[in-house]
């Protein structure tokens, strides 16, 4: 294994995983609302970064299951879990999201595949992990209906050009978009990614697109001169050692 990526309270080996440590995942893990979430699923876990962030942010009774279809990713995530302060609450499992049918979760969190390469054959674990046919944002919403408790939520990173489509899909499935945050890599650049958190409300099957808690929220990573913004520092200061 190569050297680990060191955070304030845990370290992550990610050389063998299909999905490495990424700034998008760190933002998602820091931003997602976890209040009252007692059972969490990290879908397509890669090296287990999101699961570890959820463990750091939640109470001792919260259980986190991390799944992936890539064996190397699951094995590496298990090592990272074992080395963390929360090993007793973290479980890694070689399992497809489609094969979870009976569990009841309060939160599904994922940095899902969004790369549509058009390839019919995928060769590397990273290509498989990033391909829409394996675990798409829409699939997270559809599958979440079967395994979420009422009031449970799905949090994900998506390209901004998919947001409107996913809101519409979510409403059809009985979700409402609760929170939204655009990510701008630099103050003088347009947002290319958005953080979304949907809530499943079985008592209100016809959710309204406009029913949001934080419409218009955004985080800018860097100033024009390359320095990190104060908002980015505040959001991620519990994790990055440099802040």
JSON list of C-alpha atoms in Angstrom, two decimals:
[
{"chain": "A", "resi": 1, "resn": "UNK", "atom": "CA", "xyz": [0.00, 0.00, 0.00]},
{"chain": "A", "resi": 2, "resn": "UNK", "atom": "CA", "xyz": [1.08, 3.57, -0.66]},
{"chain": "A", "resi": 3, "resn": "UNK", "atom": "CA", "xyz": [1.13, 6.27, 1.97]},
{"chain": "A", "resi": 4, "resn": "UNK", "atom": "CA", "xyz": [-2.24, 7.13, 3.45]},
{"chain": "A", "resi": 5, "resn": "UNK", "atom": "CA", "xyz": [-4.19, 10.35, 3.04]},
{"chain": "A", "resi": 6, "resn": "UNK", "atom": "CA", "xyz": [-4.16, 11.73, 6.57]},
{"chain": "A", "resi": 7, "resn": "UNK", "atom": "CA", "xyz": [-7.12, 13.59, 8.03]},
{"chain": "A", "resi": 8, "resn": "UNK", "atom": "CA", "xyz": [-7.35, 15.06, 11.53]},
{"chain": "A", "resi": 9, "resn": "UNK", "atom": "CA", "xyz": [-8.88, 11.97, 13.16]},
{"chain": "A", "resi": 10, "resn": "UNK", "atom": "CA", "xyz": [-8.33, 9.15, 10.67]},
{"chain": "A", "resi": 11, "resn": "UNK", "atom": "CA", "xyz": [-6.21, 8.08, 7.71]},
{"chain": "A", "resi": 12, "resn": "UNK", "atom": "CA", "xyz": [-7.26, 6.56, 4.40]},
{"chain": "A", "resi": 13, "resn": "UNK", "atom": "CA", "xyz": [-5.33, 4.19, 2.16]},
{"chain": "A", "resi": 14, "resn": "UNK", "atom": "CA", "xyz": [-6.78, 4.47, -1.34]},
{"chain": "A", "resi": 15, "resn": "UNK", "atom": "CA", "xyz": [-4.22, 3.06, -3.78]},
{"chain": "A", "resi": 16, "resn": "UNK", "atom": "CA", "xyz": [-6.22, -0.11, -4.45]},
{"chain": "A", "resi": 17, "resn": "UNK", "atom": "CA", "xyz": [-9.72, 1.37, -4.47]},
{"chain": "A", "resi": 18, "resn": "UNK", "atom": "CA", "xyz": [-11.78, 2.10, -7.57]},
{"chain": "A", "resi": 19, "resn": "UNK", "atom": "CA", "xyz": [-12.58, 5.58, -6.25]},
{"chain": "A", "resi": 20, "resn": "UNK", "atom": "CA", "xyz": [-9.87, 7.59, -4.52]},
{"chain": "A", "resi": 21, "resn": "UNK", "atom": "CA", "xyz": [-10.11, 10.34, -1.93]},
{"chain": "A", "resi": 22, "resn": "UNK", "atom": "CA", "xyz": [-11.67, 13.32, -3.70]},
{"chain": "A", "resi": 23, "resn": "UNK", "atom": "CA", "xyz": [-12.53, 16.87, -2.78]},
{"chain": "A", "resi": 24, "resn": "UNK", "atom": "CA", "xyz": [-16.12, 16.29, -3.90]},
{"chain": "A", "resi": 25, "resn": "UNK", "atom": "CA", "xyz": [-16.55, 13.40, -1.48]},
{"chain": "A", "resi": 26, "resn": "UNK", "atom": "CA", "xyz": [-15.02, 15.40, 1.36]},
{"chain": "A", "resi": 27, "resn": "UNK", "atom": "CA", "xyz": [-17.46, 18.24, 0.70]},
{"chain": "A", "resi": 28, "resn": "UNK", "atom": "CA", "xyz": [-20.39, 15.82, 0.57]},
{"chain": "A", "resi": 29, "resn": "UNK", "atom": "CA", "xyz": [-19.37, 14.12, 3.81]},
{"chain": "A", "resi": 30, "resn": "UNK", "atom": "CA", "xyz": [-18.95, 17.44, 5.62]},
{"chain": "A", "resi": 31, "resn": "UNK", "atom": "CA", "xyz": [-22.13, 19.05, 4.22]},
{"chain": "A", "resi": 32, "resn": "UNK", "atom": "CA", "xyz": [-24.72, 16.26, 4.49]},
{"chain": "A", "resi": 33, "resn": "UNK", "atom": "CA", "xyz": [-27.23, 16.63, 7.33]},
{"chain": "A", "resi": 34, "resn": "UNK", "atom": "CA", "xyz": [-26.87, 13.63, 9.66]},
{"chain": "A", "resi": 35, "resn": "UNK", "atom": "CA", "xyz": [-29.16, 14.73, 12.50]},
{"chain": "A", "resi": 36, "resn": "UNK", "atom": "CA", "xyz": [-31.01, 11.71, 13.92]},
{"chain": "A", "resi": 37, "resn": "UNK", "atom": "CA", "xyz": [-29.53, 9.25, 11.42]},
{"chain": "A", "resi": 38, "resn": "UNK", "atom": "CA", "xyz": [-28.87, 5.98, 13.26]},
{"chain": "A", "resi": 39, "resn": "UNK", "atom": "CA", "xyz": [-28.25, 3.63, 10.33]},
{"chain": "A", "resi": 40, "resn": "UNK", "atom": "CA", "xyz": [-26.27, 4.86, 7.33]},
{"chain": "A", "resi": 41, "resn": "UNK", "atom": "CA", "xyz": [-25.36, 3.23, 4.00]},
{"chain": "A", "resi": 42, "resn": "UNK", "atom": "CA", "xyz": [-22.31, 4.32, 2.00]},
{"chain": "A", "resi": 43, "resn": "UNK", "atom": "CA", "xyz": [-23.19, 3.06, -1.50]},
{"chain": "A", "resi": 44, "resn": "UNK", "atom": "CA", "xyz": [-20.22, 2.53, -3.82]},
{"chain": "A", "resi": 45, "resn": "UNK", "atom": "CA", "xyz": [-17.85, 3.16, -0.92]},
{"chain": "A", "resi": 46, "resn": "UNK", "atom": "CA", "xyz": [-14.49, 2.91, -2.69]},
{"chain": "A", "resi": 47, "resn": "UNK", "atom": "CA", "xyz": [-11.86, 3.38, 0.03]},
{"chain": "A", "resi": 48, "resn": "UNK", "atom": "CA", "xyz": [-14.54, 4.06, 2.66]},
{"chain": "A", "resi": 49, "resn": "UNK", "atom": "CA", "xyz": [-13.98, 7.81, 3.00]},
{"chain": "A", "resi": 50, "resn": "UNK", "atom": "CA", "xyz": [-17.65, 8.80, 3.30]},
{"chain": "A", "resi": 51, "resn": "UNK", "atom": "CA", "xyz": [-18.34, 6.04, 5.80]},
{"chain": "A", "resi": 52, "resn": "UNK", "atom": "CA", "xyz": [-15.44, 7.24, 7.95]},
{"chain": "A", "resi": 53, "resn": "UNK", "atom": "CA", "xyz": [-16.65, 10.83, 7.78]},
{"chain": "A", "resi": 54, "resn": "UNK", "atom": "CA", "xyz": [-20.12, 9.70, 8.82]},
{"chain": "A", "resi": 55, "resn": "UNK", "atom": "CA", "xyz": [-18.63, 7.80, 11.76]},
{"chain": "A", "resi": 56, "resn": "UNK", "atom": "CA", "xyz": [-16.71, 10.88, 12.90]},
{"chain": "A", "resi": 57, "resn": "UNK", "atom": "CA", "xyz": [-19.78, 13.10, 12.71]},
{"chain": "A", "resi": 58, "resn": "UNK", "atom": "CA", "xyz": [-22.35, 10.78, 14.34]},
{"chain": "A", "resi": 59, "resn": "UNK", "atom": "CA", "xyz": [-23.04, 9.47, 17.82]},
{"chain": "A", "resi": 60, "resn": "UNK", "atom": "CA", "xyz": [-21.71, 6.18, 19.16]},
{"chain": "A", "resi": 61, "resn": "UNK", "atom": "CA", "xyz": [-24.94, 4.27, 18.50]},
{"chain": "A", "resi": 62, "resn": "UNK", "atom": "CA", "xyz": [-24.94, 5.03, 14.75]},
{"chain": "A", "resi": 63, "resn": "UNK", "atom": "CA", "xyz": [-24.06, 2.05, 12.53]},
{"chain": "A", "resi": 64, "resn": "UNK", "atom": "CA", "xyz": [-22.55, 2.51, 9.06]},
{"chain": "A", "resi": 65, "resn": "UNK", "atom": "CA", "xyz": [-22.51, -0.10, 6.29]},
{"chain": "A", "resi": 66, "resn": "UNK", "atom": "CA", "xyz": [-20.21, 0.49, 3.31]},
{"chain": "A", "resi": 67, "resn": "UNK", "atom": "CA", "xyz": [-20.75, -1.52, 0.13]},
{"chain": "A", "resi": 68, "resn": "UNK", "atom": "CA", "xyz": [-19.02, -1.81, -3.22]},
{"chain": "A", "resi": 69, "resn": "UNK", "atom": "CA", "xyz": [-18.92, -4.26, -6.13]},
{"chain": "A", "resi": 70, "resn": "UNK", "atom": "CA", "xyz": [-15.13, -3.93, -6.38]},
{"chain": "A", "resi": 71, "resn": "UNK", "atom": "CA", "xyz": [-13.38, -6.44, -4.12]},
{"chain": "A", "resi": 72, "resn": "UNK", "atom": "CA", "xyz": [-10.15, -4.43, -3.81]},
{"chain": "A", "resi": 73, "resn": "UNK", "atom": "CA", "xyz": [-12.12, -1.39, -2.69]},
{"chain": "A", "resi": 74, "resn": "UNK", "atom": "CA", "xyz": [-13.98, -3.33, -0.01]},
{"chain": "A", "resi": 75, "resn": "UNK", "atom": "CA", "xyz": [-10.79, -4.90, 1.31]},
{"chain": "A", "resi": 76, "resn": "UNK", "atom": "CA", "xyz": [-9.05, -1.53, 1.47]},
{"chain": "A", "resi": 77, "resn": "UNK", "atom": "CA", "xyz": [-12.05, 0.09, 3.15]},
{"chain": "A", "resi": 78, "resn": "UNK", "atom": "CA", "xyz": [-11.98, -2.65, 5.79]},
{"chain": "A", "resi": 79, "resn": "UNK", "atom": "CA", "xyz": [-8.34, -1.84, 6.54]},
{"chain": "A", "resi": 80, "resn": "UNK", "atom": "CA", "xyz": [-9.20, 1.84, 6.86]},
{"chain": "A", "resi": 81, "resn": "UNK", "atom": "CA", "xyz": [-12.13, 1.03, 9.15]},
{"chain": "A", "resi": 82, "resn": "UNK", "atom": "CA", "xyz": [-10.01, -1.23, 11.35]},
{"chain": "A", "resi": 83, "resn": "UNK", "atom": "CA", "xyz": [-7.41, 1.53, 11.76]},
{"chain": "A", "resi": 84, "resn": "UNK", "atom": "CA", "xyz": [-9.99, 4.16, 12.69]},
{"chain": "A", "resi": 85, "resn": "UNK", "atom": "CA", "xyz": [-11.36, 5.08, 16.15]},
{"chain": "A", "resi": 86, "resn": "UNK", "atom": "CA", "xyz": [-14.81, 3.81, 15.09]},
{"chain": "A", "resi": 87, "resn": "UNK", "atom": "CA", "xyz": [-14.04, 0.28, 13.88]},
{"chain": "A", "resi": 88, "resn": "UNK", "atom": "CA", "xyz": [-16.87, -1.28, 15.90]},
{"chain": "A", "resi": 89, "resn": "UNK", "atom": "CA", "xyz": [-19.48, 0.83, 14.06]},
{"chain": "A", "resi": 90, "resn": "UNK", "atom": "CA", "xyz": [-18.16, 0.40, 10.51]},
{"chain": "A", "resi": 91, "resn": "UNK", "atom": "CA", "xyz": [-18.79, -2.62, 8.27]},
{"chain": "A", "resi": 92, "resn": "UNK", "atom": "CA", "xyz": [-17.54, -3.19, 4.72]},
{"chain": "A", "resi": 93, "resn": "UNK", "atom": "CA", "xyz": [-19.34, -5.64, 2.44]},
{"chain": "A", "resi": 94, "resn": "UNK", "atom": "CA", "xyz": [-18.81, -6.83, -1.13]},
{"chain": "A", "resi": 95, "resn": "UNK", "atom": "CA", "xyz": [-22.34, -6.27, -2.32]},
{"chain": "A", "resi": 96, "resn": "UNK", "atom": "CA", "xyz": [-24.30, -4.55, -5.07]},
{"chain": "A", "resi": 97, "resn": "UNK", "atom": "CA", "xyz": [-26.73, -1.77, -4.17]},
{"chain": "A", "resi": 98, "resn": "UNK", "atom": "CA", "xyz": [-29.41, -3.72, -6.04]},
{"chain": "A", "resi": 99, "resn": "UNK", "atom": "CA", "xyz": [-28.96, -6.68, -3.67]},
{"chain": "A", "resi": 100, "resn": "UNK", "atom": "CA", "xyz": [-29.89, -4.79, -0.50]},
{"chain": "A", "resi": 101, "resn": "UNK", "atom": "CA", "xyz": [-33.59, -5.42, -0.08]},
{"chain": "A", "resi": 102, "resn": "UNK", "atom": "CA", "xyz": [-34.46, -5.81, 3.58]},
{"chain": "A", "resi": 103, "resn": "UNK", "atom": "CA", "xyz": [-32.34, -3.31, 5.49]},
{"chain": "A", "resi": 104, "resn": "UNK", "atom": "CA", "xyz": [-33.86, -0.13, 6.90]},
{"chain": "A", "resi": 105, "resn": "UNK", "atom": "CA", "xyz": [-31.59, 2.91, 6.65]},
{"chain": "A", "resi": 106, "resn": "UNK", "atom": "CA", "xyz": [-31.98, 6.51, 7.70]},
{"chain": "A", "resi": 107, "resn": "UNK", "atom": "CA", "xyz": [-29.44, 7.85, 5.21]},
{"chain": "A", "resi": 108, "resn": "UNK", "atom": "CA", "xyz": [-27.88, 6.70, 1.95]},
{"chain": "A", "resi": 109, "resn": "UNK", "atom": "CA", "xyz": [-24.79, 8.68, 1.00]},
{"chain": "A", "resi": 110, "resn": "UNK", "atom": "CA", "xyz": [-22.86, 8.29, -2.24]},
{"chain": "A", "resi": 111, "resn": "UNK", "atom": "CA", "xyz": [-20.57, 9.96, -4.73]},
{"chain": "A", "resi": 112, "resn": "UNK", "atom": "CA", "xyz": [-22.27, 8.06, -7.56]},
{"chain": "A", "resi": 113, "resn": "UNK", "atom": "CA", "xyz": [-21.00, 7.46, -11.09]},
{"chain": "A", "resi": 114, "resn": "UNK", "atom": "CA", "xyz": [-21.72, 10.28, -13.50]},
{"chain": "A", "resi": 115, "resn": "UNK", "atom": "CA", "xyz": [-19.26, 9.62, -16.31]},
{"chain": "A", "resi": 116, "resn": "UNK", "atom": "CA", "xyz": [-21.04, 8.43, -19.46]},
{"chain": "A", "resi": 117, "resn": "UNK", "atom": "CA", "xyz": [-18.24, 7.18, -21.70]},
{"chain": "A", "resi": 118, "resn": "UNK", "atom": "CA", "xyz": [-20.36, 5.34, -24.24]},
{"chain": "A", "resi": 119, "resn": "UNK", "atom": "CA", "xyz": [-18.13, 2.29, -23.88]},
{"chain": "A", "resi": 120, "resn": "UNK", "atom": "CA", "xyz": [-19.76, -1.09, -24.11]},
{"chain": "A", "resi": 121, "resn": "UNK", "atom": "CA", "xyz": [-16.88, -2.83, -22.37]},
{"chain": "A", "resi": 122, "resn": "UNK", "atom": "CA", "xyz": [-15.33, -1.58, -19.14]},
{"chain": "A", "resi": 123, "resn": "UNK", "atom": "CA", "xyz": [-11.87, -2.78, -18.19]},
{"chain": "A", "resi": 124, "resn": "UNK", "atom": "CA", "xyz": [-10.66, -1.02, -15.06]},
{"chain": "A", "resi": 125, "resn": "UNK", "atom": "CA", "xyz": [-12.31, -0.87, -11.66]},
{"chain": "A", "resi": 126, "resn": "UNK", "atom": "CA", "xyz": [-12.33, 2.93, -11.88]},
{"chain": "A", "resi": 127, "resn": "UNK", "atom": "CA", "xyz": [-14.18, 2.82, -15.22]},
{"chain": "A", "resi": 128, "resn": "UNK", "atom": "CA", "xyz": [-16.74, 0.45, -13.72]},
{"chain": "A", "resi": 129, "resn": "UNK", "atom": "CA", "xyz": [-17.13, 2.60, -10.60]},
{"chain": "A", "resi": 130, "resn": "UNK", "atom": "CA", "xyz": [-17.72, 5.75, -12.65]},
{"chain": "A", "resi": 131, "resn": "UNK", "atom": "CA", "xyz": [-20.07, 4.27, -15.22]},
{"chain": "A", "resi": 132, "resn": "UNK", "atom": "CA", "xyz": [-23.74, 5.20, -15.10]},
{"chain": "A", "resi": 133, "resn": "UNK", "atom": "CA", "xyz": [-25.00, 1.68, -15.76]},
{"chain": "A", "resi": 134, "resn": "UNK", "atom": "CA", "xyz": [-23.48, 0.36, -12.53]},
{"chain": "A", "resi": 135, "resn": "UNK", "atom": "CA", "xyz": [-24.86, 2.83, -9.95]},
{"chain": "A", "resi": 136, "resn": "UNK", "atom": "CA", "xyz": [-26.44, 6.01, -11.25]},
{"chain": "A", "resi": 137, "resn": "UNK", "atom": "CA", "xyz": [-27.93, 8.89, -9.23]},
{"chain": "A", "resi": 138, "resn": "UNK", "atom": "CA", "xyz": [-31.38, 7.81, -10.46]},
{"chain": "A", "resi": 139, "resn": "UNK", "atom": "CA", "xyz": [-30.73, 4.26, -9.29]},
{"chain": "A", "resi": 140, "resn": "UNK", "atom": "CA", "xyz": [-29.93, 5.58, -5.81]},
{"chain": "A", "resi": 141, "resn": "UNK", "atom": "CA", "xyz": [-33.33, 7.25, -5.64]},
{"chain": "A", "resi": 142, "resn": "UNK", "atom": "CA", "xyz": [-35.19, 4.23, -7.00]},
{"chain": "A", "resi": 143, "resn": "UNK", "atom": "CA", "xyz": [-33.40, 1.76, -4.77]},
{"chain": "A", "resi": 144, "resn": "UNK", "atom": "CA", "xyz": [-33.64, 4.04, -1.77]},
{"chain": "A", "resi": 145, "resn": "UNK", "atom": "CA", "xyz": [-37.42, 3.71, -1.77]},
{"chain": "A", "resi": 146, "resn": "UNK", "atom": "CA", "xyz": [-37.05, 0.03, -0.86]},
{"chain": "A", "resi": 147, "resn": "UNK", "atom": "CA", "xyz": [-34.54, 0.35, 1.96]},
{"chain": "A", "resi": 148, "resn": "UNK", "atom": "CA", "xyz": [-35.10, 3.78, 3.55]},
{"chain": "A", "resi": 149, "resn": "UNK", "atom": "CA", "xyz": [-37.20, 4.41, 6.63]},
{"chain": "A", "resi": 150, "resn": "UNK", "atom": "CA", "xyz": [-39.93, 7.02, 6.27]},
{"chain": "A", "resi": 151, "resn": "UNK", "atom": "CA", "xyz": [-38.20, 10.35, 6.52]},
{"chain": "A", "resi": 152, "resn": "UNK", "atom": "CA", "xyz": [-34.92, 8.80, 5.38]},
{"chain": "A", "resi": 153, "resn": "UNK", "atom": "CA", "xyz": [-32.72, 10.68, 2.94]},
{"chain": "A", "resi": 154, "resn": "UNK", "atom": "CA", "xyz": [-30.35, 10.24, 0.02]},
{"chain": "A", "resi": 155, "resn": "UNK", "atom": "CA", "xyz": [-27.31, 12.52, -0.29]},
{"chain": "A", "resi": 156, "resn": "UNK", "atom": "CA", "xyz": [-25.14, 12.62, -3.40]},
{"chain": "A", "resi": 157, "resn": "UNK", "atom": "CA", "xyz": [-22.79, 14.59, -5.65]},
{"chain": "A", "resi": 158, "resn": "UNK", "atom": "CA", "xyz": [-24.00, 15.15, -9.22]},
{"chain": "A", "resi": 159, "resn": "UNK", "atom": "CA", "xyz": [-23.11, 17.31, -12.23]},
{"chain": "A", "resi": 160, "resn": "UNK", "atom": "CA", "xyz": [-25.15, 20.51, -12.14]},
{"chain": "A", "resi": 161, "resn": "UNK", "atom": "CA", "xyz": [-26.70, 19.74, -15.52]},
{"chain": "A", "resi": 162, "resn": "UNK", "atom": "CA", "xyz": [-28.40, 16.66, -14.02]},
{"chain": "A", "resi": 163, "resn": "UNK", "atom": "CA", "xyz": [-30.05, 18.47, -11.09]},
{"chain": "A", "resi": 164, "resn": "UNK", "atom": "CA", "xyz": [-33.35, 19.41, -12.76]},
{"chain": "A", "resi": 165, "resn": "UNK", "atom": "CA", "xyz": [-33.83, 15.89, -14.11]},
{"chain": "A", "resi": 166, "resn": "UNK", "atom": "CA", "xyz": [-33.10, 14.32, -10.72]},
{"chain": "A", "resi": 167, "resn": "UNK", "atom": "CA", "xyz": [-35.50, 16.66, -8.91]},
{"chain": "A", "resi": 168, "resn": "UNK", "atom": "CA", "xyz": [-38.25, 15.62, -11.31]},
{"chain": "A", "resi": 169, "resn": "UNK", "atom": "CA", "xyz": [-37.38, 11.94, -10.89]},
{"chain": "A", "resi": 170, "resn": "UNK", "atom": "CA", "xyz": [-37.32, 12.32, -7.11]},
{"chain": "A", "resi": 171, "resn": "UNK", "atom": "CA", "xyz": [-40.77, 13.93, -6.99]},
{"chain": "A", "resi": 172, "resn": "UNK", "atom": "CA", "xyz": [-42.21, 11.06, -9.05]},
{"chain": "A", "resi": 173, "resn": "UNK", "atom": "CA", "xyz": [-40.74, 8.59, -6.53]},
{"chain": "A", "resi": 174, "resn": "UNK", "atom": "CA", "xyz": [-42.08, 10.39, -3.45]},
{"chain": "A", "resi": 175, "resn": "UNK", "atom": "CA", "xyz": [-38.98, 12.42, -2.51]},
{"chain": "A", "resi": 176, "resn": "UNK", "atom": "CA", "xyz": [-38.58, 16.12, -2.02]},
{"chain": "A", "resi": 177, "resn": "UNK", "atom": "CA", "xyz": [-35.32, 17.93, -2.54]},
{"chain": "A", "resi": 178, "resn": "UNK", "atom": "CA", "xyz": [-34.49, 19.11, 0.96]},
{"chain": "A", "resi": 179, "resn": "UNK", "atom": "CA", "xyz": [-31.05, 20.65, 0.49]},
{"chain": "A", "resi": 180, "resn": "UNK", "atom": "CA", "xyz": [-28.96, 21.74, -2.47]},
{"chain": "A", "resi": 181, "resn": "UNK", "atom": "CA", "xyz": [-25.46, 23.24, -2.63]},
{"chain": "A", "resi": 182, "resn": "UNK", "atom": "CA", "xyz": [-23.54, 24.14, -5.78]},
{"chain": "A", "resi": 183, "resn": "UNK", "atom": "CA", "xyz": [-19.77, 23.63, -5.81]},
{"chain": "A", "resi": 184, "resn": "UNK", "atom": "CA", "xyz": [-17.60, 26.23, -7.52]},
{"chain": "A", "resi": 185, "resn": "UNK", "atom": "CA", "xyz": [-13.95, 25.28, -7.78]},
{"chain": "A", "resi": 186, "resn": "UNK", "atom": "CA", "xyz": [-12.92, 28.93, -7.89]},
{"chain": "A", "resi": 187, "resn": "UNK", "atom": "CA", "xyz": [-14.74, 32.21, -7.37]},
{"chain": "A", "resi": 188, "resn": "UNK", "atom": "CA", "xyz": [-14.43, 33.16, -11.05]},
{"chain": "A", "resi": 189, "resn": "UNK", "atom": "CA", "xyz": [-15.68, 29.79, -12.36]},
{"chain": "A", "resi": 190, "resn": "UNK", "atom": "CA", "xyz": [-19.17, 28.39, -12.87]},
{"chain": "A", "resi": 191, "resn": "UNK", "atom": "CA", "xyz": [-20.41, 25.50, -10.73]},
{"chain": "A", "resi": 192, "resn": "UNK", "atom": "CA", "xyz": [-19.94, 22.08, -12.31]},
{"chain": "A", "resi": 193, "resn": "UNK", "atom": "CA", "xyz": [-21.09, 19.91, -9.40]},
{"chain": "A", "resi": 194, "resn": "UNK", "atom": "CA", "xyz": [-23.97, 20.08, -6.91]},
{"chain": "A", "resi": 195, "resn": "UNK", "atom": "CA", "xyz": [-24.55, 18.45, -3.54]},
{"chain": "A", "resi": 196, "resn": "UNK", "atom": "CA", "xyz": [-28.13, 17.20, -3.19]},
{"chain": "A", "resi": 197, "resn": "UNK", "atom": "CA", "xyz": [-30.02, 15.72, -0.24]},
{"chain": "A", "resi": 198, "resn": "UNK", "atom": "CA", "xyz": [-33.46, 14.25, -0.89]},
{"chain": "A", "resi": 199, "resn": "UNK", "atom": "CA", "xyz": [-35.94, 13.20, 1.80]},
{"chain": "A", "resi": 200, "resn": "UNK", "atom": "CA", "xyz": [-38.41, 10.33, 1.32]},
{"chain": "A", "resi": 201, "resn": "UNK", "atom": "CA", "xyz": [-41.78, 11.26, 2.76]},
{"chain": "A", "resi": 202, "resn": "UNK", "atom": "CA", "xyz": [-44.30, 8.43, 2.45]},
{"chain": "A", "resi": 203, "resn": "UNK", "atom": "CA", "xyz": [-47.01, 10.61, 3.96]},
{"chain": "A", "resi": 204, "resn": "UNK", "atom": "CA", "xyz": [-46.69, 13.13, 1.14]},
{"chain": "A", "resi": 205, "resn": "UNK", "atom": "CA", "xyz": [-46.26, 11.18, -2.06]},
{"chain": "A", "resi": 206, "resn": "UNK", "atom": "CA", "xyz": [-46.60, 14.23, -4.26]},
{"chain": "A", "resi": 207, "resn": "UNK", "atom": "CA", "xyz": [-43.68, 16.32, -3.13]},
{"chain": "A", "resi": 208, "resn": "UNK", "atom": "CA", "xyz": [-43.20, 19.79, -4.53]},
{"chain": "A", "resi": 209, "resn": "UNK", "atom": "CA", "xyz": [-40.05, 20.78, -6.34]},
{"chain": "A", "resi": 210, "resn": "UNK", "atom": "CA", "xyz": [-39.95, 24.14, -4.57]},
{"chain": "A", "resi": 211, "resn": "UNK", "atom": "CA", "xyz": [-40.10, 22.66, -1.06]},
{"chain": "A", "resi": 212, "resn": "UNK", "atom": "CA", "xyz": [-36.45, 23.11, -0.10]},
{"chain": "A", "resi": 213, "resn": "UNK", "atom": "CA", "xyz": [-34.63, 24.10, 3.05]},
{"chain": "A", "resi": 214, "resn": "UNK", "atom": "CA", "xyz": [-31.57, 25.68, 1.43]},
{"chain": "A", "resi": 215, "resn": "UNK", "atom": "CA", "xyz": [-32.24, 26.71, -2.16]},
{"chain": "A", "resi": 216, "resn": "UNK", "atom": "CA", "xyz": [-29.38, 28.73, -3.65]},
{"chain": "A", "resi": 217, "resn": "UNK", "atom": "CA", "xyz": [-26.68, 27.51, -1.24]},
{"chain": "A", "resi": 218, "resn": "UNK", "atom": "CA", "xyz": [-23.18, 27.24, -2.69]},
{"chain": "A", "resi": 219, "resn": "UNK", "atom": "CA", "xyz": [-19.60, 26.67, -1.61]},
{"chain": "A", "resi": 220, "resn": "UNK", "atom": "CA", "xyz": [-16.63, 28.19, -3.42]},
{"chain": "A", "resi": 221, "resn": "UNK", "atom": "CA", "xyz": [-13.41, 26.25, -2.89]},
{"chain": "A", "resi": 222, "resn": "UNK", "atom": "CA", "xyz": [-10.76, 28.82, -3.84]},
{"chain": "A", "resi": 223, "resn": "UNK", "atom": "CA", "xyz": [-10.40, 32.55, -4.28]},
{"chain": "A", "resi": 224, "resn": "UNK", "atom": "CA", "xyz": [-9.16, 33.92, -7.61]},
{"chain": "A", "resi": 225, "resn": "UNK", "atom": "CA", "xyz": [-5.61, 33.96, -6.19]},
{"chain": "A", "resi": 226, "resn": "UNK", "atom": "CA", "xyz": [-5.77, 30.23, -5.38]},
{"chain": "A", "resi": 227, "resn": "UNK", "atom": "CA", "xyz": [-6.25, 30.57, -1.63]},
{"chain": "A", "resi": 228, "resn": "UNK", "atom": "CA", "xyz": [-8.97, 28.50, 0.03]},
{"chain": "A", "resi": 229, "resn": "UNK", "atom": "CA", "xyz": [-12.10, 30.48, 0.87]},
{"chain": "A", "resi": 230, "resn": "UNK", "atom": "CA", "xyz": [-13.24, 30.95, 4.45]},
{"chain": "A", "resi": 231, "resn": "UNK", "atom": "CA", "xyz": [-16.51, 29.12, 3.69]},
{"chain": "A", "resi": 232, "resn": "UNK", "atom": "CA", "xyz": [-14.60, 26.08, 2.42]},
{"chain": "A", "resi": 233, "resn": "UNK", "atom": "CA", "xyz": [-12.38, 26.12, 5.50]},
{"chain": "A", "resi": 234, "resn": "UNK", "atom": "CA", "xyz": [-15.36, 26.31, 7.85]},
{"chain": "A", "resi": 235, "resn": "UNK", "atom": "CA", "xyz": [-17.11, 23.42, 6.13]},
{"chain": "A", "resi": 236, "resn": "UNK", "atom": "CA", "xyz": [-14.11, 21.08, 6.07]},
{"chain": "A", "resi": 237, "resn": "UNK", "atom": "CA", "xyz": [-12.06, 22.18, 9.10]},
{"chain": "A", "resi": 238, "resn": "UNK", "atom": "CA", "xyz": [-12.99, 19.10, 11.14]},
{"chain": "A", "resi": 239, "resn": "UNK", "atom": "CA", "xyz": [-11.28, 16.91, 8.54]},
{"chain": "A", "resi": 240, "resn": "UNK", "atom": "CA", "xyz": [-8.44, 18.65, 6.70]},
{"chain": "A", "resi": 241, "resn": "UNK", "atom": "CA", "xyz": [-5.28, 18.88, 8.78]},
{"chain": "A", "resi": 242, "resn": "UNK", "atom": "CA", "xyz": [-4.22, 22.10, 7.05]},
{"chain": "A", "resi": 243, "resn": "UNK", "atom": "CA", "xyz": [-7.12, 24.08, 8.59]}
]
